Short mmCIF file of C-alpha atoms in Angstrom, two decimals:
data_model
loop_
_atom_site.label_atom_id
_atom_site.label_comp_id
_atom_site.label_asym_id
_atom_site.label_seq_id
_atom_site.Cartn_x
_atom_site.Cartn_y
_atom_site.Cartn_z
CA MET A 102 137.86 93.12 114.16
CA ARG A 103 140.16 93.04 112.28
CA PHE A 104 140.96 88.80 112.22
CA LYS A 105 136.77 88.33 112.41
CA MET A 106 136.21 90.30 109.16
CA THR A 107 139.05 89.23 107.11
CA LYS A 108 138.25 85.22 108.63
CA ASN A 109 134.89 85.96 107.50
CA ILE A 110 135.71 87.50 104.14
CA GLN A 111 138.78 84.84 103.88
CA THR A 112 135.99 81.84 104.76
CA ALA A 113 132.94 83.47 102.21
CA TYR A 114 136.16 83.15 99.46
CA LEU A 115 136.91 79.74 99.68
CA GLN A 116 133.45 78.30 100.15
CA SER A 117 131.67 76.63 97.36
CA ASN A 118 134.07 77.34 94.69
CA MET A 119 133.18 81.06 94.71
CA PHE A 120 136.80 82.09 94.35
CA TYR A 121 136.75 80.30 90.98
CA SER A 122 133.63 82.20 90.23
CA ILE A 123 135.68 84.99 91.28
CA ASN A 124 138.48 84.39 89.82
CA VAL A 125 137.92 83.18 86.77
CA LEU A 126 133.84 82.93 85.69
CA HIS A 127 133.47 86.79 86.71
CA PHE A 128 136.59 88.55 86.35
CA ASP A 129 136.69 91.08 85.34
CA VAL A 130 133.43 91.81 88.60
CA ILE A 131 136.09 92.95 91.46
CA ASP A 132 140.00 92.74 90.65
CA ASN A 133 142.69 91.98 92.85
CA ILE A 134 140.75 90.26 94.95
CA ASP A 135 144.01 89.03 97.01
CA GLN A 136 144.15 92.80 97.38
CA ARG A 137 140.82 93.17 98.51
CA ILE A 138 140.62 90.70 101.38
CA ALA A 139 144.43 91.81 102.44
CA ASP A 140 145.12 95.60 102.62
CA ASP A 141 140.97 96.88 102.13
CA SER A 142 140.05 95.30 104.90
CA LYS A 143 143.26 96.24 106.82
CA SER A 144 142.64 99.94 106.22
CA PHE A 145 138.57 98.98 106.46
CA THR A 146 139.30 98.49 110.03
CA GLU A 147 142.12 101.24 111.07
CA SER A 148 139.69 103.73 109.59
CA LEU A 149 136.60 102.28 111.52
CA ALA A 150 138.59 102.62 114.87
CA THR A 151 139.35 105.87 114.27
CA ILE A 152 136.12 107.08 113.22
CA LEU A 153 135.19 105.77 116.73
CA SER A 154 137.21 106.79 118.45
CA SER A 155 137.10 110.31 116.97
CA LEU A 156 133.45 110.36 117.05
CA LEU A 157 133.19 108.94 121.34
CA THR A 158 135.85 111.90 122.09
CA SER A 159 134.17 114.19 119.96
CA ILE A 160 130.65 113.01 121.37
CA ILE A 161 131.64 113.55 125.16
CA LEU A 162 133.33 116.99 124.88
CA ILE A 163 130.71 118.34 123.41
CA GLY A 164 128.39 117.34 125.81
CA MET A 165 130.99 118.47 128.25
CA LEU A 166 131.47 121.77 126.33
CA PHE A 167 127.39 122.16 126.22
CA TRP A 168 127.08 122.15 129.67
CA ASN A 169 129.90 123.87 130.57
CA PHE A 170 127.90 127.31 128.30
CA VAL A 171 123.97 126.67 129.45
CA GLU A 172 125.91 126.28 133.08
CA LYS A 173 127.80 130.01 132.49
CA VAL A 174 125.18 131.85 129.62
CA GLY A 175 121.34 130.16 129.49
CA TYR A 176 120.76 128.01 126.19
CA ARG A 177 120.47 130.03 123.20
CA PRO A 178 124.19 130.72 122.98
CA PRO A 179 124.88 127.14 122.60
CA LEU A 180 121.89 125.65 120.72
CA LEU A 181 123.44 128.57 118.09
CA LEU A 182 126.12 127.45 118.20
CA PHE A 183 125.41 123.40 117.51
CA GLY A 184 123.05 124.76 114.77
CA PHE A 185 125.94 126.21 112.72
CA PHE A 186 127.29 123.20 113.95
CA LEU A 187 125.28 121.17 111.91
CA VAL A 188 125.48 122.87 108.84
CA SER A 189 129.08 122.47 108.87
CA VAL A 190 128.48 118.69 109.58
CA VAL A 191 125.57 118.22 106.37
CA VAL A 192 128.60 120.43 103.88
CA LEU A 193 131.11 118.85 105.29
CA GLY A 194 129.40 115.09 104.67
CA ILE A 195 128.67 116.29 101.05
CA ILE A 196 132.27 116.72 100.11
CA VAL A 197 133.75 113.90 102.08
CA THR A 198 131.14 111.92 100.20
CA LYS A 199 132.84 113.25 97.20
CA ILE A 200 135.92 113.37 98.00
CA GLY A 201 135.65 109.42 99.39
CA ARG A 202 134.09 108.18 95.66
CA LEU A 203 137.14 109.84 94.06
CA THR A 204 140.02 107.86 96.68
CA PHE A 205 137.77 105.06 95.89
CA ARG A 206 138.12 104.96 92.57
CA GLN A 207 142.10 106.84 93.13
CA ASP A 208 142.41 102.94 94.62
CA LYS A 209 141.16 101.19 91.64
CA LEU A 210 142.36 103.18 88.23
CA GLU A 211 146.02 102.67 90.04
CA GLY A 212 145.89 98.57 90.93
CA PHE A 213 144.45 98.53 86.62
CA TYR A 214 147.37 100.60 86.15
CA ARG A 215 149.73 97.61 88.11
CA GLU A 216 147.53 95.05 86.59
CA SER A 217 148.86 96.26 82.95
CA HIS A 218 152.60 96.40 84.04
CA ILE A 219 152.38 92.64 85.69
CA HIS A 220 150.76 91.91 82.50
CA VAL A 221 153.26 93.15 80.38
CA ARG A 222 155.86 91.33 82.87
CA ASP A 223 154.06 88.19 82.62
CA HIS A 224 153.00 87.77 78.44
CA SER A 225 156.72 90.14 77.38
CA GLU A 226 158.26 86.88 74.66
CA SER A 227 155.07 87.05 73.01
CA ILE A 228 154.88 90.97 73.28
CA ALA A 229 158.04 91.45 71.49
CA PHE A 230 157.22 88.04 69.34
CA TYR A 231 154.28 89.12 67.53
CA ASN A 232 155.96 93.27 67.94
CA GLY A 233 153.33 94.37 70.29
CA GLU A 234 155.71 97.19 72.09
CA HIS A 235 153.65 99.64 71.53
CA ILE A 236 150.26 98.81 71.53
CA GLU A 237 151.07 97.68 75.23
CA LYS A 238 153.02 101.18 76.07
CA ASP A 239 149.94 102.17 74.46
CA TYR A 240 147.40 100.36 76.59
CA VAL A 241 149.74 101.43 80.14
CA ASP A 242 150.38 105.67 78.66
CA THR A 243 145.90 105.16 79.12
CA GLN A 244 146.31 103.41 82.46
CA LEU A 245 148.60 106.52 83.86
CA GLU A 246 146.72 109.18 82.22
CA ARG A 247 143.39 108.08 83.95
CA VAL A 248 145.45 107.85 87.63
CA LEU A 249 146.95 111.21 86.72
CA LYS A 250 143.95 113.06 85.73
CA ASN A 251 142.09 111.04 88.89
CA CYS A 252 144.71 112.24 91.11
CA GLU A 253 143.86 115.65 89.92
CA GLN A 254 140.84 115.91 90.54
CA LEU A 255 140.72 113.86 94.01
CA SER A 256 143.65 117.06 94.43
CA THR A 257 141.18 119.54 93.09
CA THR A 258 138.08 118.29 95.62
CA SER A 259 140.57 118.42 98.64
CA PHE A 260 141.55 122.34 98.49
CA SER A 261 137.97 123.98 96.67
#
């Protein structure tokens, strides 16, 4: 699955000068395209495989458990338990959506933070020549503060 997905993304990226459009004309829309193609597609397929495996296992177990309950105590208690389960799924879905957004933002902010250090590395001669280390330090510090603030929000949301 990963090979097919990555190959399709890579093919689309390398067709019709899409790479030029993304990297030069619209460089601020999609950042770190190499990371997106390599790492993010890997993470996505691994997560999808884990979710599908867990989902299939859960459906089978719930079905077996429900059938055993019905045979032993009738339909009412299993249906009440199933209702509680559905309510729990809705509540957890709301919480997980927020955590997912914060996790996505965390990855994005960490990419910007790494990019700020790469900028300093790549332009160190110019920065030194123009005595711009204070400006660069302020920018790198700002990126770090954004990463840490989002990390704190993520931790607070995850444990609340």
